[in-house]
PDB file of C-alpha atoms in Angstrom:
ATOM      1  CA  UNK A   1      -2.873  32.917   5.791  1.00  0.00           C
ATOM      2  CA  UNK A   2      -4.638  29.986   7.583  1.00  0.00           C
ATOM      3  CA  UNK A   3      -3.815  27.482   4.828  1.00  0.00           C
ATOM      4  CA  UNK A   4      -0.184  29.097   4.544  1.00  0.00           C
ATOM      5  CA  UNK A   5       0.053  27.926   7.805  1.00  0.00           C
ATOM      6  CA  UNK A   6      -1.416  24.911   7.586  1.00  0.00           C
ATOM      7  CA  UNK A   7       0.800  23.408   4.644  1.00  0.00           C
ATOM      8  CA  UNK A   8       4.057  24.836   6.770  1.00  0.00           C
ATOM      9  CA  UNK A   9       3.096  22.689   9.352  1.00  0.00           C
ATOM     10  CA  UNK A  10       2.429  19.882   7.544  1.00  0.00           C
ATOM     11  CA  UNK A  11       5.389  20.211   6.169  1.00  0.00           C
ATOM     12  CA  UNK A  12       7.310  20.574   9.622  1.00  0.00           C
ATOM     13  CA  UNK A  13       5.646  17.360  10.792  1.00  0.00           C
ATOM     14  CA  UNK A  14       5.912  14.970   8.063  1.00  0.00           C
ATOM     15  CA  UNK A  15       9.647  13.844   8.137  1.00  0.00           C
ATOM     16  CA  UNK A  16       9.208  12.460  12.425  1.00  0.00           C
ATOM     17  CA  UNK A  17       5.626  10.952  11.066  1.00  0.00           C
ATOM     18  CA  UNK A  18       7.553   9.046   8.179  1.00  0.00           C
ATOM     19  CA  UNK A  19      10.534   8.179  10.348  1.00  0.00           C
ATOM     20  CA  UNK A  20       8.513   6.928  12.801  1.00  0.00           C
ATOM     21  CA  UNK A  21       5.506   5.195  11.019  1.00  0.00           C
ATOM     22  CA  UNK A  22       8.770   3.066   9.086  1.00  0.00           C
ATOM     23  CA  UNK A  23      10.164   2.207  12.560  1.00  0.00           C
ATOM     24  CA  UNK A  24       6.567   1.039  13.521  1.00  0.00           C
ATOM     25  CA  UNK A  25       6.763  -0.900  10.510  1.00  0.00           C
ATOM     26  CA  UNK A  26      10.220  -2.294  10.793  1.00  0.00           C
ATOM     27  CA  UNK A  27       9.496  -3.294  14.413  1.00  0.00           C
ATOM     28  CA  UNK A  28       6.488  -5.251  13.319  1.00  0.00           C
ATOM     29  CA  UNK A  29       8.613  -7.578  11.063  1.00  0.00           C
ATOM     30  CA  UNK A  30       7.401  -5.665   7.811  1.00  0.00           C
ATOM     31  CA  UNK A  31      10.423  -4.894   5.834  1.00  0.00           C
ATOM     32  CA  UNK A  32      10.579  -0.920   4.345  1.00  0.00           C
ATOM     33  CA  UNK A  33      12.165   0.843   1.642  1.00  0.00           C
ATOM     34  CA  UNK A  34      12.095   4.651   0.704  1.00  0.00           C
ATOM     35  CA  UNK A  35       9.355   5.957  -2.064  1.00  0.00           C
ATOM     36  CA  UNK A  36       9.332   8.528  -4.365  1.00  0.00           C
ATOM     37  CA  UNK A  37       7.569  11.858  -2.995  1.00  0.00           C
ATOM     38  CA  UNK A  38       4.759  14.063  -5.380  1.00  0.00           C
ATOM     39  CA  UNK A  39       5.996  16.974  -6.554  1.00  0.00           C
ATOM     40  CA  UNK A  40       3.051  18.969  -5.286  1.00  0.00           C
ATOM     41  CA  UNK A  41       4.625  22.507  -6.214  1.00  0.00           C
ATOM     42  CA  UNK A  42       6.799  22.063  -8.545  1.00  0.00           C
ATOM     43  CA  UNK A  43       6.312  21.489 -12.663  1.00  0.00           C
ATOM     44  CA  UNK A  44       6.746  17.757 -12.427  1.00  0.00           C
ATOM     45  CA  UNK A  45       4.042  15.427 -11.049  1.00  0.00           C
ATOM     46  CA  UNK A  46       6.868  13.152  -8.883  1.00  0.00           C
ATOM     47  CA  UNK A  47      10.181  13.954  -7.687  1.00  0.00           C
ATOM     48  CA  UNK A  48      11.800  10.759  -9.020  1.00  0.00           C
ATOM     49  CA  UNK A  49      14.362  11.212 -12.119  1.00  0.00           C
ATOM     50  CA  UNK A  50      11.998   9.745 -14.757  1.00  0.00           C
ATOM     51  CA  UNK A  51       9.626  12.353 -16.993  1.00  0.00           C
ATOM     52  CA  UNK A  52       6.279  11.438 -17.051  1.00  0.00           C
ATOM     53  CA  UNK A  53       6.478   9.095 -13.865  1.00  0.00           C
ATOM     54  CA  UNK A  54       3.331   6.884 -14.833  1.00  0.00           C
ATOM     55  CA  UNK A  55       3.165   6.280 -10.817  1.00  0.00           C
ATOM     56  CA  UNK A  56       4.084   9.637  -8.952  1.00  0.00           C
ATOM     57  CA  UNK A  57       4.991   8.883  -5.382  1.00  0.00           C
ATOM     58  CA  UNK A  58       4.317   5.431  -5.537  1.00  0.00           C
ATOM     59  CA  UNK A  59       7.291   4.060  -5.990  1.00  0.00           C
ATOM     60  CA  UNK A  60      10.637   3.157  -4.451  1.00  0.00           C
ATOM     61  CA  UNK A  61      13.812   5.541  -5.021  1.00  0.00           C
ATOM     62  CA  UNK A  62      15.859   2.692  -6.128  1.00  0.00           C
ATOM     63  CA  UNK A  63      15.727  -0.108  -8.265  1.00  0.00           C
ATOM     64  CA  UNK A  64      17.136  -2.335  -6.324  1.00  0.00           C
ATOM     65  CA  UNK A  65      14.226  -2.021  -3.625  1.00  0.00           C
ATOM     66  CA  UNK A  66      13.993  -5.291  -3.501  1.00  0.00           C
ATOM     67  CA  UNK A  67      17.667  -6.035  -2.037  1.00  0.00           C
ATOM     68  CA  UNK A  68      17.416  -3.031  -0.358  1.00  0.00           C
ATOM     69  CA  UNK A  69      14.372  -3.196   1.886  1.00  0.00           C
ATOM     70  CA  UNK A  70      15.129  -4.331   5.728  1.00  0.00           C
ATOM     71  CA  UNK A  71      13.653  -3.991   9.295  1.00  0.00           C
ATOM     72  CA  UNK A  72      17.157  -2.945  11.109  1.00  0.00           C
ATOM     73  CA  UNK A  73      16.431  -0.443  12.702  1.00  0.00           C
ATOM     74  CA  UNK A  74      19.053   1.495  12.133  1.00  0.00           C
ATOM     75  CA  UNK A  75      19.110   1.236   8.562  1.00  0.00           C
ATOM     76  CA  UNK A  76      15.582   2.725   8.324  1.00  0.00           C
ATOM     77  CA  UNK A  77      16.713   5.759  10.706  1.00  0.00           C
ATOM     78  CA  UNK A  78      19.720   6.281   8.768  1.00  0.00           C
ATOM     79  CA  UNK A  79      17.501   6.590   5.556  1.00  0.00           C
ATOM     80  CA  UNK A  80      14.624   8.821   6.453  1.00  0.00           C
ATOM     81  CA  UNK A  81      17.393  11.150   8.396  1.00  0.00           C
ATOM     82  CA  UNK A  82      18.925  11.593   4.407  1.00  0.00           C
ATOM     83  CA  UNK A  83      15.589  11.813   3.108  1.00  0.00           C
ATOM     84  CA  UNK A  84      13.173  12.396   5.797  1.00  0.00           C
ATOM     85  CA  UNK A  85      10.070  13.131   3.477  1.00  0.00           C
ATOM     86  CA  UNK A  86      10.779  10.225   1.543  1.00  0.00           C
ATOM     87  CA  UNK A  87       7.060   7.656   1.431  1.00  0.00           C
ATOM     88  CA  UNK A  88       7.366   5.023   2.507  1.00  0.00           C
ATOM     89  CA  UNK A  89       7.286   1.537   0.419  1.00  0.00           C
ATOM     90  CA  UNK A  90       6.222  -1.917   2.125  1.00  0.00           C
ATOM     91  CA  UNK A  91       7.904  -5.063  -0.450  1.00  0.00           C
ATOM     92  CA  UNK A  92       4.776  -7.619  -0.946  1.00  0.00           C
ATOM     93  CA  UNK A  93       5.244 -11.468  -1.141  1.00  0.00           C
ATOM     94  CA  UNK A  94       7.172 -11.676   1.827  1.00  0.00           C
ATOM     95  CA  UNK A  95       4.845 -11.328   5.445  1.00  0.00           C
ATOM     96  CA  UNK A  96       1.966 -10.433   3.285  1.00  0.00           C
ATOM     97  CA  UNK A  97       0.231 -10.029   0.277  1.00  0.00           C
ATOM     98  CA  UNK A  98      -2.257  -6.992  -0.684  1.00  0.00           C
ATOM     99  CA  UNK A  99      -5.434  -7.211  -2.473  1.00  0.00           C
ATOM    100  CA  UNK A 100      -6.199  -3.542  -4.169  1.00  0.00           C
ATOM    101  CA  UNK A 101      -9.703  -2.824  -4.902  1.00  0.00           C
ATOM    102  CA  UNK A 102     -11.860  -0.165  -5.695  1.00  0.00           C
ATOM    103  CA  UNK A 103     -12.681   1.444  -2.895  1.00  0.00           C
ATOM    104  CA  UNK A 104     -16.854   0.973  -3.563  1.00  0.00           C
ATOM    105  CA  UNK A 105     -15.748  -2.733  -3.637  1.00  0.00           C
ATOM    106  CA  UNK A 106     -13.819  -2.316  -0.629  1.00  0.00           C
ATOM    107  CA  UNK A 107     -16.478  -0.582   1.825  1.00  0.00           C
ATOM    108  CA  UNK A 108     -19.132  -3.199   0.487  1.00  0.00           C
ATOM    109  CA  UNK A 109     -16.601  -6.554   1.174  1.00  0.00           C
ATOM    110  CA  UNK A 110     -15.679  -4.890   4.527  1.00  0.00           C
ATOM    111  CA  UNK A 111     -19.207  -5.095   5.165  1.00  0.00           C
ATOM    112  CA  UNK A 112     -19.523  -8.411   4.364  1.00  0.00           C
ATOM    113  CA  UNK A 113     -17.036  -9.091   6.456  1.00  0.00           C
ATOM    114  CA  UNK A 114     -18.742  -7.745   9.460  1.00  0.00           C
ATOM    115  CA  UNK A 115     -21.978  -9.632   9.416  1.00  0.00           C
ATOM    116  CA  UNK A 116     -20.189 -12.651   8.364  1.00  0.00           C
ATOM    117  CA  UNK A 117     -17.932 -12.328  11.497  1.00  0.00           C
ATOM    118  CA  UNK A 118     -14.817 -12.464   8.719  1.00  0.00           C
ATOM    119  CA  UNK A 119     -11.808 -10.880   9.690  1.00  0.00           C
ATOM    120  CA  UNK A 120     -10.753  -7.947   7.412  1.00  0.00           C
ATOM    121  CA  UNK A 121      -6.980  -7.702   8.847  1.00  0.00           C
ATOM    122  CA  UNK A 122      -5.226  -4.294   8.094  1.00  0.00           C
ATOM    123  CA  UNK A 123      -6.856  -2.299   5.821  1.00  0.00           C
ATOM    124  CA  UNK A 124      -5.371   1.345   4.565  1.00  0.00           C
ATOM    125  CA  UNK A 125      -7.183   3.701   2.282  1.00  0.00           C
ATOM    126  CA  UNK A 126      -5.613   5.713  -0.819  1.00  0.00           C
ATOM    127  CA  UNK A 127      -7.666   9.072  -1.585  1.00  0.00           C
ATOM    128  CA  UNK A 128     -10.707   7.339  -1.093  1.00  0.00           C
ATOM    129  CA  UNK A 129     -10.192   5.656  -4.443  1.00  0.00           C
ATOM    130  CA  UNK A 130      -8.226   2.587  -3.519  1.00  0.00           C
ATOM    131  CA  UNK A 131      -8.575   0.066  -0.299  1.00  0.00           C
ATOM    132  CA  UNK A 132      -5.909  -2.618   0.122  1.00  0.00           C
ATOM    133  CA  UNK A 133      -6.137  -5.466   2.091  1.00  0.00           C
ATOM    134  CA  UNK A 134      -2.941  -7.066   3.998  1.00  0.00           C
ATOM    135  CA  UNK A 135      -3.748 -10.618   4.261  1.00  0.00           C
ATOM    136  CA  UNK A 136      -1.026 -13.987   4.499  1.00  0.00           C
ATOM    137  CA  UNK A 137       1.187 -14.539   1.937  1.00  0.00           C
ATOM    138  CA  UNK A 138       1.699 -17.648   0.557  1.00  0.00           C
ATOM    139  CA  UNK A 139       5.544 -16.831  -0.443  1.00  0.00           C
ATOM    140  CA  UNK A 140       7.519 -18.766  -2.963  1.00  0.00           C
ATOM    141  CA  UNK A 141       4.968 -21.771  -3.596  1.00  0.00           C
ATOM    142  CA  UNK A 142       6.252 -24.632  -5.426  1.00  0.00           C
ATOM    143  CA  UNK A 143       3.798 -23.887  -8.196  1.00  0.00           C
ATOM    144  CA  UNK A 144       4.951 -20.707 -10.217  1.00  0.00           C
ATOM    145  CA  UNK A 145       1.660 -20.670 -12.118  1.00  0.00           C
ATOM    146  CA  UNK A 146      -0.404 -20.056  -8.505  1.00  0.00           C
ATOM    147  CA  UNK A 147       0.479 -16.724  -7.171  1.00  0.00           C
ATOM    148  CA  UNK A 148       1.794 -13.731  -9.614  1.00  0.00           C
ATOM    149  CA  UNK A 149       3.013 -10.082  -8.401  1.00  0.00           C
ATOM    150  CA  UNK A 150       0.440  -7.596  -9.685  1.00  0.00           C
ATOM    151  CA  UNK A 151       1.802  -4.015  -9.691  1.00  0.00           C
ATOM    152  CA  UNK A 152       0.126  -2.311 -12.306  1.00  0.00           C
ATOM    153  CA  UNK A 153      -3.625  -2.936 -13.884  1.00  0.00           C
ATOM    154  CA  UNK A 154      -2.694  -6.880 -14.852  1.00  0.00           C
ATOM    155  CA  UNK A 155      -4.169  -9.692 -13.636  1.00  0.00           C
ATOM    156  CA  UNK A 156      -4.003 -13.645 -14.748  1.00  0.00           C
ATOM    157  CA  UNK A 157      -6.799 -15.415 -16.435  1.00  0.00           C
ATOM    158  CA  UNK A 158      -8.138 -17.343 -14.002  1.00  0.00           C
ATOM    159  CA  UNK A 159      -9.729 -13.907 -12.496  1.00  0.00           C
ATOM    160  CA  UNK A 160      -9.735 -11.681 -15.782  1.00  0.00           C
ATOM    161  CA  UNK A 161     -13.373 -11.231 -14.815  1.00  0.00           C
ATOM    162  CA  UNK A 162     -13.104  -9.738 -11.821  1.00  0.00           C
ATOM    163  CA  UNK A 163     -12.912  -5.789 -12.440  1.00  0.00           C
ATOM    164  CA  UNK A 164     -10.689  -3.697 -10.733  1.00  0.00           C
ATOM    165  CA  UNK A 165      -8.845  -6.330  -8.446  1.00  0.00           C
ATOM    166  CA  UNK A 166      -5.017  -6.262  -8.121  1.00  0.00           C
ATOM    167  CA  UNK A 167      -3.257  -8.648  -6.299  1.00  0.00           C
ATOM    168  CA  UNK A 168       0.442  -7.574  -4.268  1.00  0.00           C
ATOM    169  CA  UNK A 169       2.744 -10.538  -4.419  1.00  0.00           C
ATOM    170  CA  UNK A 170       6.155 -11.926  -4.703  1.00  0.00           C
ATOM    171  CA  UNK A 171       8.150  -8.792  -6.776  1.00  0.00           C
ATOM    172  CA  UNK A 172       5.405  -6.277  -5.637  1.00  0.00           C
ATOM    173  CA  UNK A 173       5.040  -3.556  -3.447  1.00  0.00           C
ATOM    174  CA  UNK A 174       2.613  -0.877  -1.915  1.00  0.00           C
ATOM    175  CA  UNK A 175       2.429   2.591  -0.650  1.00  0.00           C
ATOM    176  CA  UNK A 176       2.313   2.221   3.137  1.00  0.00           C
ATOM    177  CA  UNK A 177       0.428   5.130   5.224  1.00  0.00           C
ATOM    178  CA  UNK A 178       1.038   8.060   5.858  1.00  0.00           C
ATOM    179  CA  UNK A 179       3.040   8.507   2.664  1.00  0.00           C
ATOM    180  CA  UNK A 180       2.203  11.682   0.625  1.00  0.00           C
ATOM    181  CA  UNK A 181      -0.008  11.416  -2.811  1.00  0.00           C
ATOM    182  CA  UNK A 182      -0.343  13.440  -5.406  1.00  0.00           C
ATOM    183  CA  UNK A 183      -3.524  15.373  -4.437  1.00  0.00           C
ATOM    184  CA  UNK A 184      -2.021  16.511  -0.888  1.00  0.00           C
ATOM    185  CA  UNK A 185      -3.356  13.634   1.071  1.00  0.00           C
ATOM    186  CA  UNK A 186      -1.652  11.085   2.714  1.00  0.00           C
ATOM    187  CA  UNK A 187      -2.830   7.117   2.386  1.00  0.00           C
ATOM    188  CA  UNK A 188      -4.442   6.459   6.054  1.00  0.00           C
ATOM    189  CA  UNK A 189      -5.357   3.388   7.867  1.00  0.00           C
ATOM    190  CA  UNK A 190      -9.240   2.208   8.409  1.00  0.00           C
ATOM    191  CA  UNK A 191      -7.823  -0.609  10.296  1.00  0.00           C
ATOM    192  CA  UNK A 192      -4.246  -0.469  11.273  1.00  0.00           C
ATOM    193  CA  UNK A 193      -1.688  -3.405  11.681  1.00  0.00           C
ATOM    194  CA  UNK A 194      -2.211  -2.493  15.674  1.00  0.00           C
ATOM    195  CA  UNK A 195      -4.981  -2.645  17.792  1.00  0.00           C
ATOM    196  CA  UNK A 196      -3.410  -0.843  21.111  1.00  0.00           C
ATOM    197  CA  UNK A 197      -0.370  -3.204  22.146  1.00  0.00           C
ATOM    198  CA  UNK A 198      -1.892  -5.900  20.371  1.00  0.00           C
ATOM    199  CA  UNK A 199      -0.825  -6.942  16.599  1.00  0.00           C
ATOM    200  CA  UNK A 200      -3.540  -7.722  13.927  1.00  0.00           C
ATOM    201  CA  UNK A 201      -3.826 -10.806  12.424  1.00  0.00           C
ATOM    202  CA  UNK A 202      -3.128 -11.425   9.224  1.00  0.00           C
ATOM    203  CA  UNK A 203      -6.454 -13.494   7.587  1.00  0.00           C
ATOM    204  CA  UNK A 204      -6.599 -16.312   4.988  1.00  0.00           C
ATOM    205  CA  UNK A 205      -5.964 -14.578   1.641  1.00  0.00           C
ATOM    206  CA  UNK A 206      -8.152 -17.028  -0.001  1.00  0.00           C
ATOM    207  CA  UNK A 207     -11.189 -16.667   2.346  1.00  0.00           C
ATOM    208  CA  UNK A 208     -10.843 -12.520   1.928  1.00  0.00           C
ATOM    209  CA  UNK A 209     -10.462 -13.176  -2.208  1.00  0.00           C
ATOM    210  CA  UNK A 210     -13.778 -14.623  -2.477  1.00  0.00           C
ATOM    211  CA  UNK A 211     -15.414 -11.895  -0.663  1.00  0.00           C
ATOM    212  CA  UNK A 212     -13.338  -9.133  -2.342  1.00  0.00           C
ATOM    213  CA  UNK A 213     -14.001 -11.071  -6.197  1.00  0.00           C
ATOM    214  CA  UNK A 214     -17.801 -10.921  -5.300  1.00  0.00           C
ATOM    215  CA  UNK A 215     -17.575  -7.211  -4.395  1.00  0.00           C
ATOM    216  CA  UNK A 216     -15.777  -5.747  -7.359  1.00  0.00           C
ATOM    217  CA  UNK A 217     -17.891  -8.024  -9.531  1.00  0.00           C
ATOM    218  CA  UNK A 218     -21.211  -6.364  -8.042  1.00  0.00           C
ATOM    219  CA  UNK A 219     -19.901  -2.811  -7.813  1.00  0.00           C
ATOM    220  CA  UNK A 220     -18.585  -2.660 -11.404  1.00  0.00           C
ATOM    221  CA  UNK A 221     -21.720  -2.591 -12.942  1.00  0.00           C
ATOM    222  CA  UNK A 222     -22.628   1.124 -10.555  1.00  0.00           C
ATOM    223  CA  UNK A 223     -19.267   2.499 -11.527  1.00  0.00           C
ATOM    224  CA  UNK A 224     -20.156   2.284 -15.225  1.00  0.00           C
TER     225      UNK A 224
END
């Protein structure tokens, strides 16, 4: 009965924590855009239109997302009133970039980071599998060959060595806390984009790289 009650209230909850964590977002200058949602009772894993969603709520409703996604205010109320359990989907490339590590690699660079007196920026947490780092983006730089988006398990040559790290650029996205995954959990901050009234700073993507690049490379090997 406890757990009954539990997921009801969970469930009663949710759509004000989404509405409001994409306001939050919006007011920081992020832009947002609704996600797909799990489909944690039902006989499909996402509640998307496509069968066999390879990514199940990790993804926006629409595919034109990247038009779409705004910080007006009143755009983002209007959405998550329609869909108020909708995740919630923060466009990469644009304020910032993500690195997406394994999260071994992630609590050992965050480490790192700490005795080297390195700041980490945000940092949110998916299932305990996944850490991604917000750091600067670099935008549109003149050289198209510098900076690629990185959605899925790709990554260019000049780092095909370095196991597990994605990188969230121009055309990319993530899944922005507290969104809903697919085992009943929600992605979480370790380190939000707020310290009390105070906004955290976005770090050097190339000084967090070399620390994150290192990390994967040495926690590979344990994962195996």
């Amino acid at each position: 009965m406890a757990d009954v009650l539990s997921r009801r209230k969970r469930r009663r909850q949710a759509p004000s924590g989404m509405l409001d964590a994409a306001l939050d977002y919006a007011a920081l200058g992020w832009p947002v855009c609704r996600g797909a949602r799990p489909d944690r009772y039902g006989p499909r894993a996402c509640l998307c239109d496509r069968l066999g969603c390879p990514a199940p709520g990790a993804h926006p409703l629409s595919a034109a997302w990247g038009l779409e996604a705004t910080t007006d205010p009143d755009t983002v109320a209007r959405w998550w009133t329609a869909s108020p359990e909708a995740n919630i989907i923060l466009p990469t490339g644009r304020v910032f970039d993500v690195f997406d590590v394994p999260a071994g690699a992630g609590v050992m660079a965050l480490a790192r980071m700490g005795r080297s007196g390195v700041s980490a920026g945000p940092v949110a947490v998916l299932d305990a599998e996944r850490y991604l780092f917000f750091v600067a983006t670099r935008g549109a730089p003149e050289d198209e060959d510098e900076w690629w988006s990185c959605r899925l398990d790709c990554v260019p040559e000049t780092i095909d060595e370095t196991p597990g790290l994605r990188w969230h650029c121009r055309d990319s996205y993530v899944l922005a806390p507290p969104s809903l995954l697919p085992s009943g959990n929600q992605a979480a901050w370790i380190r939000g984009p707020r310290d009390g009234a105070r906004t955290v700073g976005l770090p050097d993507p190339i000084v967090v790289l070399d620390i994150l690049a290192d990390a994967c490379e040495e926690f590979a090997p344990r994962a195996r």
